[in-house]
mmCIF file of C-alpha atoms in Angstrom:
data_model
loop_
_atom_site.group_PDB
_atom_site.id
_atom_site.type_symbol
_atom_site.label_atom_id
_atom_site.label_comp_id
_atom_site.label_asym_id
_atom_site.label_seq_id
_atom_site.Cartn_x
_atom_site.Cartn_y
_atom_site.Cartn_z
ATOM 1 C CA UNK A 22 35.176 73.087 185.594
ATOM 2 C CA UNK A 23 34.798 76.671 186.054
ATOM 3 C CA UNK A 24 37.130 79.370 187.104
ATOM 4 C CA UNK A 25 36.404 82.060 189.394
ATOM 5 C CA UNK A 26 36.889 85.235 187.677
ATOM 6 C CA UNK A 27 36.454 87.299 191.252
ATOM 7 C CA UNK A 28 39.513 84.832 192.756
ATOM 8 C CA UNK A 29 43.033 86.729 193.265
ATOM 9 C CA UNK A 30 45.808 85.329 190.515
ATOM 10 C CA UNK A 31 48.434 83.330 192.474
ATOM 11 C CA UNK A 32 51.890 83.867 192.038
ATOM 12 C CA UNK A 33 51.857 79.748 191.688
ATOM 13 C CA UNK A 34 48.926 77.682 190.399
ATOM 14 C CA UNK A 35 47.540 75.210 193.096
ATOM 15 C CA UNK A 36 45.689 71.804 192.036
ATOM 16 C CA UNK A 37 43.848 69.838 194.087
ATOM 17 C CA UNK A 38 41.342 66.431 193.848
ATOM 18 C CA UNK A 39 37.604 66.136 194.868
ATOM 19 C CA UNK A 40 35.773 62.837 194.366
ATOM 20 C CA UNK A 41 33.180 62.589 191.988
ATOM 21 C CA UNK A 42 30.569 62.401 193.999
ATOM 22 C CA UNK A 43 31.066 66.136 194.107
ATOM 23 C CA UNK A 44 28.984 68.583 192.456
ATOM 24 C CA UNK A 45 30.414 71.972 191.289
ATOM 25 C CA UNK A 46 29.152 75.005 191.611
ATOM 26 C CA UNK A 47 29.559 77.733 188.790
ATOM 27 C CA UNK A 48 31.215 80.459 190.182
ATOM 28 C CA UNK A 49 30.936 83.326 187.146
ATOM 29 C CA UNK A 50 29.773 86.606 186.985
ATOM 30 C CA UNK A 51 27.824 86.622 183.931
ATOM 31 C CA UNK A 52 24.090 86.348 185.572
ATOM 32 C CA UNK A 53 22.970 85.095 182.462
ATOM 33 C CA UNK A 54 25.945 82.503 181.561
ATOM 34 C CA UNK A 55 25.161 81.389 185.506
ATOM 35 C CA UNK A 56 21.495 81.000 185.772
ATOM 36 C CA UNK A 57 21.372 79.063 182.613
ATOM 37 C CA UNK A 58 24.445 76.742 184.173
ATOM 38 C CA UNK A 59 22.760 76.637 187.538
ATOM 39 C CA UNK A 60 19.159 75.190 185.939
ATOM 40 C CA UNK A 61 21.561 72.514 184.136
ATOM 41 C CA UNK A 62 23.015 71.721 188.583
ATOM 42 C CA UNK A 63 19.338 71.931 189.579
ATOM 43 C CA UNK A 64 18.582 69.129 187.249
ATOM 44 C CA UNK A 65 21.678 67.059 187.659
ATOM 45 C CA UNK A 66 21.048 67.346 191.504
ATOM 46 C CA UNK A 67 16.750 66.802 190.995
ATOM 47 C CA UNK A 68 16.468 65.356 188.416
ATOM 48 C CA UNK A 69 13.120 64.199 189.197
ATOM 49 C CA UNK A 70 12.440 67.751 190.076
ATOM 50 C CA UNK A 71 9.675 69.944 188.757
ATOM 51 C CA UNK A 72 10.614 73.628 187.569
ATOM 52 C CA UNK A 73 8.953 75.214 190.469
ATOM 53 C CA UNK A 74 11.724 73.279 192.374
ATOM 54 C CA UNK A 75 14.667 73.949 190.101
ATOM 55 C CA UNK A 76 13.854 77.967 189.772
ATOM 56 C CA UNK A 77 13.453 78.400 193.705
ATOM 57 C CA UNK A 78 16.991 76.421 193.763
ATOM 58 C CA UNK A 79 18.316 78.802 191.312
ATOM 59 C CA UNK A 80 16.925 81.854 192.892
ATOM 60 C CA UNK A 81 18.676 80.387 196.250
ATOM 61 C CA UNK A 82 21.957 79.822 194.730
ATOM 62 C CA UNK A 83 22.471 83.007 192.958
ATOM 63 C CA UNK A 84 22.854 85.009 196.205
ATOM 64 C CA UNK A 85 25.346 82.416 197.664
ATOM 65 C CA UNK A 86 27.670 82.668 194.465
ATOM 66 C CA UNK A 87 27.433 86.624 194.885
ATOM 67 C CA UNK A 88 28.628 85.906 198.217
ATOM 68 C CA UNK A 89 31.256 83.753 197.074
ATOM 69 C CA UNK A 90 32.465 85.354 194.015
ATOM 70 C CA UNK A 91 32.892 88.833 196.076
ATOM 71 C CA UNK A 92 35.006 86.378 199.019
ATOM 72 C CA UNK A 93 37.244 85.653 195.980
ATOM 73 C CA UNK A 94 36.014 81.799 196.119
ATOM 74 C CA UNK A 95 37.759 79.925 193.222
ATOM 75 C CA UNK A 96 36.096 76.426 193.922
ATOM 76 C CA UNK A 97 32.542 75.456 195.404
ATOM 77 C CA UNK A 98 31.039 72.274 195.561
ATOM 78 C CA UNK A 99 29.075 69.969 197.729
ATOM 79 C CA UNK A 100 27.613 66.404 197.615
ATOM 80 C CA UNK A 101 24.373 64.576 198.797
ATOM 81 C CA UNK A 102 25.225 61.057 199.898
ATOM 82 C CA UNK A 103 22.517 58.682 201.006
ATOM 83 C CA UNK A 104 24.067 56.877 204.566
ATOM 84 C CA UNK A 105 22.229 54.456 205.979
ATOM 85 C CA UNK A 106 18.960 55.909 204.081
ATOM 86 C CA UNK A 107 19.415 59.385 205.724
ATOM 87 C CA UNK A 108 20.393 62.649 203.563
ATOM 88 C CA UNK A 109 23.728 63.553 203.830
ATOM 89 C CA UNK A 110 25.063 66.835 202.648
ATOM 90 C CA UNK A 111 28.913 68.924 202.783
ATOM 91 C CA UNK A 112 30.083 71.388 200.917
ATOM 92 C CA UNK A 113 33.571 72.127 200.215
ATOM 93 C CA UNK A 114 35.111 75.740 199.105
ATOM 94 C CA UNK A 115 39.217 76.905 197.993
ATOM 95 C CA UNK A 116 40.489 80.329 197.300
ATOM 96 C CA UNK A 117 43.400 82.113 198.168
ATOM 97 C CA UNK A 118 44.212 84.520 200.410
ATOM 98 C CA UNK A 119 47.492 87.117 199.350
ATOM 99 C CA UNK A 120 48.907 89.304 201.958
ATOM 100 C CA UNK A 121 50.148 91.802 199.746
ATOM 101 C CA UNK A 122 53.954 92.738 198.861
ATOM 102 C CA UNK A 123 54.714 94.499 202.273
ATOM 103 C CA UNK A 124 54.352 90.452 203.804
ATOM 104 C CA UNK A 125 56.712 88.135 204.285
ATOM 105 C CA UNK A 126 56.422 84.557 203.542
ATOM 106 C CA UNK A 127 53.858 82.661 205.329
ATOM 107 C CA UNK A 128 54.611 80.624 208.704
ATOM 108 C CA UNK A 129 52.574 77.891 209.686
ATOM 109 C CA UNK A 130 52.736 77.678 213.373
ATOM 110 C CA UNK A 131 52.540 81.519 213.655
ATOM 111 C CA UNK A 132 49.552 81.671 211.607
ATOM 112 C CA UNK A 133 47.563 78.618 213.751
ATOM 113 C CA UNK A 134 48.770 81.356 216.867
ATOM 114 C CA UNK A 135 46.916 83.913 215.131
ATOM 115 C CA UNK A 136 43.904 81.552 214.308
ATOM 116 C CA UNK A 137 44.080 80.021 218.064
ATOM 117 C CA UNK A 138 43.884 83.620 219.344
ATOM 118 C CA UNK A 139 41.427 84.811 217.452
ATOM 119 C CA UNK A 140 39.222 82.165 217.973
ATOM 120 C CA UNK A 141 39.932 80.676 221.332
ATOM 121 C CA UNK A 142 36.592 78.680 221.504
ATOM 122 C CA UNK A 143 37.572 77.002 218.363
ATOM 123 C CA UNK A 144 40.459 73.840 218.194
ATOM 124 C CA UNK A 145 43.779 74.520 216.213
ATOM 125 C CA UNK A 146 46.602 72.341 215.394
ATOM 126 C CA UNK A 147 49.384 72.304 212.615
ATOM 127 C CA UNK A 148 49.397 69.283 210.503
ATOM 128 C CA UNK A 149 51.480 67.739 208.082
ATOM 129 C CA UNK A 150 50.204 67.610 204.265
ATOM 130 C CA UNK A 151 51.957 66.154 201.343
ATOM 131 C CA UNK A 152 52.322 69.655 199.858
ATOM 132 C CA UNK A 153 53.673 70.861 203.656
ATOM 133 C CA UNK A 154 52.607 71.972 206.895
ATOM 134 C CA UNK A 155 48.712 73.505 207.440
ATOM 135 C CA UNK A 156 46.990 75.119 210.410
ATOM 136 C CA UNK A 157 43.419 73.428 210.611
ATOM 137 C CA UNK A 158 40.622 75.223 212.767
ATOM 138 C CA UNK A 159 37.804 73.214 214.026
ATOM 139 C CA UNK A 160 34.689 75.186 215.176
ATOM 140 C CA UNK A 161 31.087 74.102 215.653
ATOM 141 C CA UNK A 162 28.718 76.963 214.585
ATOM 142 C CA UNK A 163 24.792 77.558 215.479
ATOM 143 C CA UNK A 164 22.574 78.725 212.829
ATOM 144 C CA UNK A 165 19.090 78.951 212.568
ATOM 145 C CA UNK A 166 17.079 78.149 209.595
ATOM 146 C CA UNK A 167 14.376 79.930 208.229
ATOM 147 C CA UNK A 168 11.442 76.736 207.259
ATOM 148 C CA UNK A 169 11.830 76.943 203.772
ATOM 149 C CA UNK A 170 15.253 75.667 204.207
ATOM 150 C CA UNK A 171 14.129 72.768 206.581
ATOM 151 C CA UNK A 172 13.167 69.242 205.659
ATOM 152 C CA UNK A 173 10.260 69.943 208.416
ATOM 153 C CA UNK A 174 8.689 73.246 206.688
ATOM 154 C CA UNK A 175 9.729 75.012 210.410
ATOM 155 C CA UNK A 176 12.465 77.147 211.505
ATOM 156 C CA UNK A 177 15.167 75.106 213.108
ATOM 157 C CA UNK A 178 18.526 75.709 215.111
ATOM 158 C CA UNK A 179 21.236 73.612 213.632
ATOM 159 C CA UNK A 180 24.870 73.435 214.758
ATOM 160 C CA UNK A 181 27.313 73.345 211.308
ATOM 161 C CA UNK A 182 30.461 71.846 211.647
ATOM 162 C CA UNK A 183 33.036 73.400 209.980
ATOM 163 C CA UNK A 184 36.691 72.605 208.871
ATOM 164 C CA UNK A 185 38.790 75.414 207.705
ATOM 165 C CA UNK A 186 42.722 74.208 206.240
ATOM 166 C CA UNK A 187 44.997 77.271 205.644
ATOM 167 C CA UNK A 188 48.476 75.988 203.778
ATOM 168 C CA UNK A 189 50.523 78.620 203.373
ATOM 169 C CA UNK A 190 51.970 78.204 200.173
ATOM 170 C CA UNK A 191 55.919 77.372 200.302
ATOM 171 C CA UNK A 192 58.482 80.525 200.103
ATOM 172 C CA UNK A 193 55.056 83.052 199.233
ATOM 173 C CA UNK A 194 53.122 85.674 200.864
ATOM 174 C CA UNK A 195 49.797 83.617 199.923
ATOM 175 C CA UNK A 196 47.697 81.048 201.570
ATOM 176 C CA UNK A 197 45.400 78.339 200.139
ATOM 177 C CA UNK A 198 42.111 78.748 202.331
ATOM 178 C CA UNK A 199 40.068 75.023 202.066
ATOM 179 C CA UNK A 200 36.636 75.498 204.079
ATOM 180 C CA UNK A 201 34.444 72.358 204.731
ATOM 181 C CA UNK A 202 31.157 72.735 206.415
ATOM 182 C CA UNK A 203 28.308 70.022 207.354
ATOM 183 C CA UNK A 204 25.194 70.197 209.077
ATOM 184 C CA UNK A 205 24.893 66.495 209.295
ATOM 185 C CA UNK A 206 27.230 66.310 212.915
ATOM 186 C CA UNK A 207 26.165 62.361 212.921
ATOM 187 C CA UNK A 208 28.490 62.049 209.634
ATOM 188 C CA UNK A 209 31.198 64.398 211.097
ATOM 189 C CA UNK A 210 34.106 61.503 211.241
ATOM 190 C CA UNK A 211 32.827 60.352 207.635
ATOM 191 C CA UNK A 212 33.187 64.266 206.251
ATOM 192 C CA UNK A 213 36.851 65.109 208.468
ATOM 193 C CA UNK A 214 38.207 61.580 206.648
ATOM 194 C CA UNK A 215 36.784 62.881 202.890
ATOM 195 C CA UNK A 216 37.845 66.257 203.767
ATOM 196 C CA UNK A 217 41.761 65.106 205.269
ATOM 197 C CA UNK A 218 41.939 63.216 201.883
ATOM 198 C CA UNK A 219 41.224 66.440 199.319
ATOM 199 C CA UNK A 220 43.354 68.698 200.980
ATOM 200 C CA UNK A 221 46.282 65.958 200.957
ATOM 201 C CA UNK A 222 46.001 66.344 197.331
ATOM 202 C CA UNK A 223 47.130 69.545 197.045
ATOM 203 C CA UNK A 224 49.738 70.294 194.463
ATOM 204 C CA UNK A 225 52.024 73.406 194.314
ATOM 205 C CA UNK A 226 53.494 73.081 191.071
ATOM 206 C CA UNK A 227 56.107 75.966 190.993
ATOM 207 C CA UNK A 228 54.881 77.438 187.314
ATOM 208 C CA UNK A 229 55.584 81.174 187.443
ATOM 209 C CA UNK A 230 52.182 83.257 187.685
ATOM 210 C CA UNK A 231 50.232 83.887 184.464
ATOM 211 C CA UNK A 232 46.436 84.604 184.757
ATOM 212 C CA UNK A 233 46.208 80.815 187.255
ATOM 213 C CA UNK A 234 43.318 79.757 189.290
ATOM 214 C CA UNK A 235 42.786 76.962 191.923
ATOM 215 C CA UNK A 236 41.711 73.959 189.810
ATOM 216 C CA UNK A 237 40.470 71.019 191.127
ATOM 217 C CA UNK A 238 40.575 67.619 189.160
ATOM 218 C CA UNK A 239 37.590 65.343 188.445
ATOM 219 C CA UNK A 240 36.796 62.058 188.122
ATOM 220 C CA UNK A 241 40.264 60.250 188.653
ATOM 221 C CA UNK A 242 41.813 62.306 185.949
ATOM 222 C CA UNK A 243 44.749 64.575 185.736
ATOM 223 C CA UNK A 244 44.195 68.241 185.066
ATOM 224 C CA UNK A 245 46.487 70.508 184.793
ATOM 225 C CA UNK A 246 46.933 74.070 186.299
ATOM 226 C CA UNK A 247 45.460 76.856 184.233
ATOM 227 C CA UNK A 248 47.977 79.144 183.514
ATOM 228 C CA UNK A 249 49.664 80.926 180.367
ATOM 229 C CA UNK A 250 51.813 79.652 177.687
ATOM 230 C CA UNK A 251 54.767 80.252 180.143
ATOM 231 C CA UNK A 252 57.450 77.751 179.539
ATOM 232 C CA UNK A 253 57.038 74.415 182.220
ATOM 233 C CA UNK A 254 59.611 74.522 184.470
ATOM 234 C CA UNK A 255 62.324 71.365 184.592
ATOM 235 C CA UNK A 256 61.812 68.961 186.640
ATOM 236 C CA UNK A 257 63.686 68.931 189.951
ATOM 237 C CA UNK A 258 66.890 66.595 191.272
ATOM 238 C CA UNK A 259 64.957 64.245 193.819
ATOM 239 C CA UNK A 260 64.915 66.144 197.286
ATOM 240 C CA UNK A 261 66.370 64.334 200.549
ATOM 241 C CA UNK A 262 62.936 63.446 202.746
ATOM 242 C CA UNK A 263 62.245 65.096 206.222
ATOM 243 C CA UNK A 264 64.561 64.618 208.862
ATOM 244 C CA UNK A 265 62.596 62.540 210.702
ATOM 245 C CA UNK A 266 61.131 60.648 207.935
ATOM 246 C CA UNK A 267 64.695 59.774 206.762
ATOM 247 C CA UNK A 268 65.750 58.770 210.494
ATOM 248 C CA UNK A 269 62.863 55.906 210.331
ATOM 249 C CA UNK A 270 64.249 55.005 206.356
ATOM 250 C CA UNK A 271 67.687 54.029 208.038
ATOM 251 C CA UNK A 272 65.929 52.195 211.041
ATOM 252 C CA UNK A 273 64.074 50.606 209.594
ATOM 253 C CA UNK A 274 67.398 49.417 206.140
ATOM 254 C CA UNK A 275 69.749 49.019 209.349
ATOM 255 C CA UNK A 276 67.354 46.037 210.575
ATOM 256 C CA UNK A 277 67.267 44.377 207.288
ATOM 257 C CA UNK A 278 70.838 44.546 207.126
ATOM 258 C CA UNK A 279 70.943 42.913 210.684
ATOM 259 C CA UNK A 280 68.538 40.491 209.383
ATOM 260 C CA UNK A 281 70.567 39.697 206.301
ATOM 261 C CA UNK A 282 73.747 39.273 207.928
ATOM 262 C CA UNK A 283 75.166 38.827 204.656
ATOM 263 C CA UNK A 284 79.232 39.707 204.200
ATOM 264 C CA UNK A 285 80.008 41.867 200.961
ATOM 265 C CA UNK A 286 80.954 45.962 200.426
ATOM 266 C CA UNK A 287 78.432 48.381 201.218
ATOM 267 C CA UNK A 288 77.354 51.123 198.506
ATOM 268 C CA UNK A 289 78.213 54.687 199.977
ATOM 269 C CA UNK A 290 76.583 57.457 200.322
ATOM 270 C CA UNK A 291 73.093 56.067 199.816
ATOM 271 C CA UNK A 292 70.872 58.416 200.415
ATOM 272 C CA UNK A 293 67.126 58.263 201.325
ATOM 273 C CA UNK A 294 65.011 60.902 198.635
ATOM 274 C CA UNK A 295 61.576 61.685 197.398
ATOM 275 C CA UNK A 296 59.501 60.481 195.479
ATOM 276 C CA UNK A 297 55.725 60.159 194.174
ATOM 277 C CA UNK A 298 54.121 56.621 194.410
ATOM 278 C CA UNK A 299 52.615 54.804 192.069
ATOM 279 C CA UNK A 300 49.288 54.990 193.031
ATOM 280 C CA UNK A 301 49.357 58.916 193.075
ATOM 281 C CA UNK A 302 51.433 59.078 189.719
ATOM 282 C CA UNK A 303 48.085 57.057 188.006
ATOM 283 C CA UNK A 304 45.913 59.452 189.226
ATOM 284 C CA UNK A 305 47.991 62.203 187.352
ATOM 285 C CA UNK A 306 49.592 63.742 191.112
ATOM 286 C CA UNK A 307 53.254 64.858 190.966
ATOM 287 C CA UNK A 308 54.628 66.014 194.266
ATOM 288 C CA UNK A 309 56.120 64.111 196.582
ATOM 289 C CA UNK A 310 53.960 61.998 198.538
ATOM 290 C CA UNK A 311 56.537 59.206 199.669
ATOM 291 C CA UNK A 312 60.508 58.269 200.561
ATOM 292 C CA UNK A 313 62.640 56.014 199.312
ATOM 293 C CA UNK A 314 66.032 54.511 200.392
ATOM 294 C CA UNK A 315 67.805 51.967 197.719
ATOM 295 C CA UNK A 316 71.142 50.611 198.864
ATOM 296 C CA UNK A 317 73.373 47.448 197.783
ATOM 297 C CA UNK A 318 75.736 44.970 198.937
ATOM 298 C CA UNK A 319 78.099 44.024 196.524
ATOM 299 C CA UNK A 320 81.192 41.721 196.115
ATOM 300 C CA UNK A 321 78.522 38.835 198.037
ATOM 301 C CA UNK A 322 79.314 35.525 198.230
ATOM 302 C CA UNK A 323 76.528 33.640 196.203
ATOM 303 C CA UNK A 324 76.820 30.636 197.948
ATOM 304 C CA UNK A 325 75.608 32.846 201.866
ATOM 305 C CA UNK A 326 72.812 34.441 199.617
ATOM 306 C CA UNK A 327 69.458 31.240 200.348
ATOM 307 C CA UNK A 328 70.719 31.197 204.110
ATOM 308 C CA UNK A 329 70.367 35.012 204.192
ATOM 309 C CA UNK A 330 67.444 35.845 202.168
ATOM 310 C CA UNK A 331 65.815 33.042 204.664
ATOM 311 C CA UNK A 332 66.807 35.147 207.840
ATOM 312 C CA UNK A 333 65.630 37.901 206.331
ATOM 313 C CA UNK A 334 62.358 36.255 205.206
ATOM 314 C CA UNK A 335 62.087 35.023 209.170
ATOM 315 C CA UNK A 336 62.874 38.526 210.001
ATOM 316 C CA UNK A 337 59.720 39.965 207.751
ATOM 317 C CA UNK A 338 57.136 37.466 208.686
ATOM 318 C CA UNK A 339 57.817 37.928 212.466
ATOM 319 C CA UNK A 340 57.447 41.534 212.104
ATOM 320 C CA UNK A 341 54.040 41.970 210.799
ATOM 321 C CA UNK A 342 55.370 42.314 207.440
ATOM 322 C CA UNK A 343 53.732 40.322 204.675
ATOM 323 C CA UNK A 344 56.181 38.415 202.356
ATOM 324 C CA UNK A 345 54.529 38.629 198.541
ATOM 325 C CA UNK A 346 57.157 36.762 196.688
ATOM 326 C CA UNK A 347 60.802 35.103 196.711
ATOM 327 C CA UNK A 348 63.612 35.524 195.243
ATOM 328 C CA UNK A 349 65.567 33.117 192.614
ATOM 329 C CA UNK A 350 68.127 32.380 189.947
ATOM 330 C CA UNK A 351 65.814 34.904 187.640
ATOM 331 C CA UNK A 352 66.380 37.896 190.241
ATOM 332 C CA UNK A 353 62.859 37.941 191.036
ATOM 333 C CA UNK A 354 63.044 40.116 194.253
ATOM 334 C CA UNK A 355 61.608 38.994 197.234
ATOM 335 C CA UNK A 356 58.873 41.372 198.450
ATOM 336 C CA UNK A 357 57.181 42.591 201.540
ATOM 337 C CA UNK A 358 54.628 44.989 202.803
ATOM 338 C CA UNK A 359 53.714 45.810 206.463
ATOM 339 C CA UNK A 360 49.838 46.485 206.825
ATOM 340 C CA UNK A 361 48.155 49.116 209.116
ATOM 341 C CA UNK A 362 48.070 46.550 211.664
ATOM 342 C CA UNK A 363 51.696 46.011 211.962
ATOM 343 C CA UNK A 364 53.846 47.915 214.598
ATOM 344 C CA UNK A 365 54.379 51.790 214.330
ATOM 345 C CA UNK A 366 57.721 51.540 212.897
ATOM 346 C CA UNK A 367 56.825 49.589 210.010
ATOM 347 C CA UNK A 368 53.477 50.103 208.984
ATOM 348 C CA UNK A 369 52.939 51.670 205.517
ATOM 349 C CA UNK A 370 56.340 50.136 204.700
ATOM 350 C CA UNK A 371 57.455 48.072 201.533
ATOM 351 C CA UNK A 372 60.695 46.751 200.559
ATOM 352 C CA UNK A 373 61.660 44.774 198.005
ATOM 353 C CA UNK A 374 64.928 42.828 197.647
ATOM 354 C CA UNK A 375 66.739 41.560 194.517
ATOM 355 C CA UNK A 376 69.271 39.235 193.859
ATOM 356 C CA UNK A 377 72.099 39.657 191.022
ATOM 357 C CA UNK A 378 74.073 36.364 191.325
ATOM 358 C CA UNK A 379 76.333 36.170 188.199
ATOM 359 C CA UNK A 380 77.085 39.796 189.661
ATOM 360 C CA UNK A 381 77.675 38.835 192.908
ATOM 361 C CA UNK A 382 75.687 42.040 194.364
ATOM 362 C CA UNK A 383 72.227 42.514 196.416
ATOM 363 C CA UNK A 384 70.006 45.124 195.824
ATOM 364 C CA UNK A 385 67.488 46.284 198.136
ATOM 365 C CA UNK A 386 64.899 49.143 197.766
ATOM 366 C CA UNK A 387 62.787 50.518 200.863
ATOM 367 C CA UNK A 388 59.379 52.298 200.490
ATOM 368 C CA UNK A 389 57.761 54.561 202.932
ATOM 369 C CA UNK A 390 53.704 54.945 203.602
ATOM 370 C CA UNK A 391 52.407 57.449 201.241
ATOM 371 C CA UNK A 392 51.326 60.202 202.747
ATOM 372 C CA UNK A 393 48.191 61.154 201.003
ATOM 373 C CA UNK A 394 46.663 57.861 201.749
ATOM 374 C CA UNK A 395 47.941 57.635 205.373
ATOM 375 C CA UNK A 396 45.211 58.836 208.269
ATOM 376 C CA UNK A 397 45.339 62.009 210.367
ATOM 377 C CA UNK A 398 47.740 61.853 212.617
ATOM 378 C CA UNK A 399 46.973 60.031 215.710
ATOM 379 C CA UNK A 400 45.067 62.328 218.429
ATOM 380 C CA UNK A 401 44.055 64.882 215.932
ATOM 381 C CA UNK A 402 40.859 66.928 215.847
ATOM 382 C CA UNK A 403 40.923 66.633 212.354
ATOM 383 C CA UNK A 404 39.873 63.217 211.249
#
């Protein structure tokens, strides 16, 4: 992992995930620290190479980290999949883009005006991220290749497609610029997916600014933010979801209380709030990436409880939900997932429901899709 010494210092420190397939390129401006570290890529990426072949690739790559180090890159890498038996090749780029103290904070939908504007032959949108809203432009670019660069040995016109995510970072004057390009167009829905899924792993930590860098993290393991010895900062009260998202949480814990029909004294003030699943907590992520709503009825009467957790069961199964367990005298909660093929208002969902008989009380606890594994959103240009 290598940090760009020619990338801006952010006023927060940014992390975000790559697979592994990925290979990184060393952006430092040390020619002699970088040649030797981009013979040791050359190998790892041929390694059945000769040296002829690794030297030209190091000759090629030194201009193209100029490049990037003088853009203020902070992350370049690219991988070389085999689909189907054909080469396959993206490459994937991050740095950060600071408007200075005379700008305000960021907005996303003015910004994706700006882009749309500028570039009115390319396709814009605003899209929701874990980490917040992003303006992604689309745009198909022609470049011609000189036949050294060709698998043919002749010069060739190619059309790159290209993927650039601007996410203005919350409350700042700064914006985190991702850039995706591909030549390979036939793998274009297979690169927009891969791509959709980095930048959903974006992290704004909220660590005051102290000499940080983009860092991506490797291999399925955590890695923090490079920054100083600055103290961490305490972790936040859990923050009430979107409106919309917590509209859908009580839809969706108002139809299992339909389908419970069970009498007893609701808990107040309940409230639907953040939270970061499972799944992402293993692979060391931290911001929110989900919703939750947990509510209870208490003062049940036991006796109701097997006629109601059957309705309820009913209700699940003839909803598209799938039913993984039941309850019993061990309060072992009953629990239930809808898939991607059940309706729109459910899908992503879990809930899980637990009963406390010697307390008389029923405790249920409703999950919402996590975001960072969810697809683009339906229609987009981007994935």
């Amino acid at each position: 992992m290598a940090e760009a010494t020619g990338a801006a210092e952010p006023e927060f420190p940014v992390t975000f995930r790559v697979p592994p397939a990925f290979h990184e390129i060393p952006l430092i401006d040390d020619v002699d620290i970088l040649v030797e570290e981009l013979r040791f890529l050359a190998i790892e990426v041929y390694p059945e190479g000769s040296n002829e072949l690794w030297f030209a690739y190091v000759a090629m790559q030194l201009q193209a980290v100029e490049d990037m180090l003088a853009a203020g890159v902070s992350y370049a890498g690219f991988c070389i999949l085999d689909i189907e038996g054909q080469r396959s090749t993206a490459s994937v780029t991050a740095s950060l883009i600071d408007g200075g103290p005379q700008v305000r904070a960021v907005d996303c939908k003015e910004l994706a005006a700006q882009l749309a504007e500028e570039s009115p032959k390319s396709e814009v949108e605003v899209v929701e991220l874990a980490a917040g809203e992003a303006a992604v432009r689309i745009t198909p670019e022609a470049v011609d290749l000189p036949g050294d660069m060709t698998d043919s040995g002749r010069p060739e016109s190619v059309t790159i497609g290209k993927i650039a995510v601007f996410f203005p970072i919350p409350g700042q004057r700064q914006v985190c610029l991702f850039e995706l390009s591909t030549p390979c167009m036939d793998d274009w829905n297979l690169y927009s997916e891969l791509f959709f899924n980095i930048v959903n792993t974006v992290e704004v930590t909220g660590a005051p600014s102290g000499g940080a860098v983009l860092v991506p993290a490797r291999d399925g393991a955590a890695i923090p933010p490079v920054v100083s010895s600055a103290a961490a900062p305490e972790k936040a009260a859990p923050e009430p979801p979107a409106l919309e998202l917590t509209k859908k949480l009580y839809w969706n814990s108002s139809r299992l209380l339909d389908a419970l029909a069970l009498r007893g004294r609701m808990e107040q003030n309940a409230q639907p709030f953040t939270i970061t699943c499972d799944a992402c907590t293993a692979k060391g992520l931290h911001s929110s990436c989900s919703a939750q709503h947990d509510w209870r009825i208490e003062e049940i009467d036991p006796a109701a409880l097997p006629a109601a957790l059957q309705r309820l069961t009913a209700y699940l199964s003839g909803g598209g939900w799938s039913v993984e367990a039941s309850a019993g005298e061990t309060a072992q909660p009953l629990r239930a997932s809808a898939g991607v093929d059940a309706p729109a208002g459910v899908a992503g969902y879990s809930v899980s429901v637990t009963e406390y008989v010697a307390e008389r009380r029923l405790e249920v606890r409703l999950v919402s899709p996590c975001v960072r594994s969810a697809p683009a959103p339906e229609g987009s240009t981007f994935g």
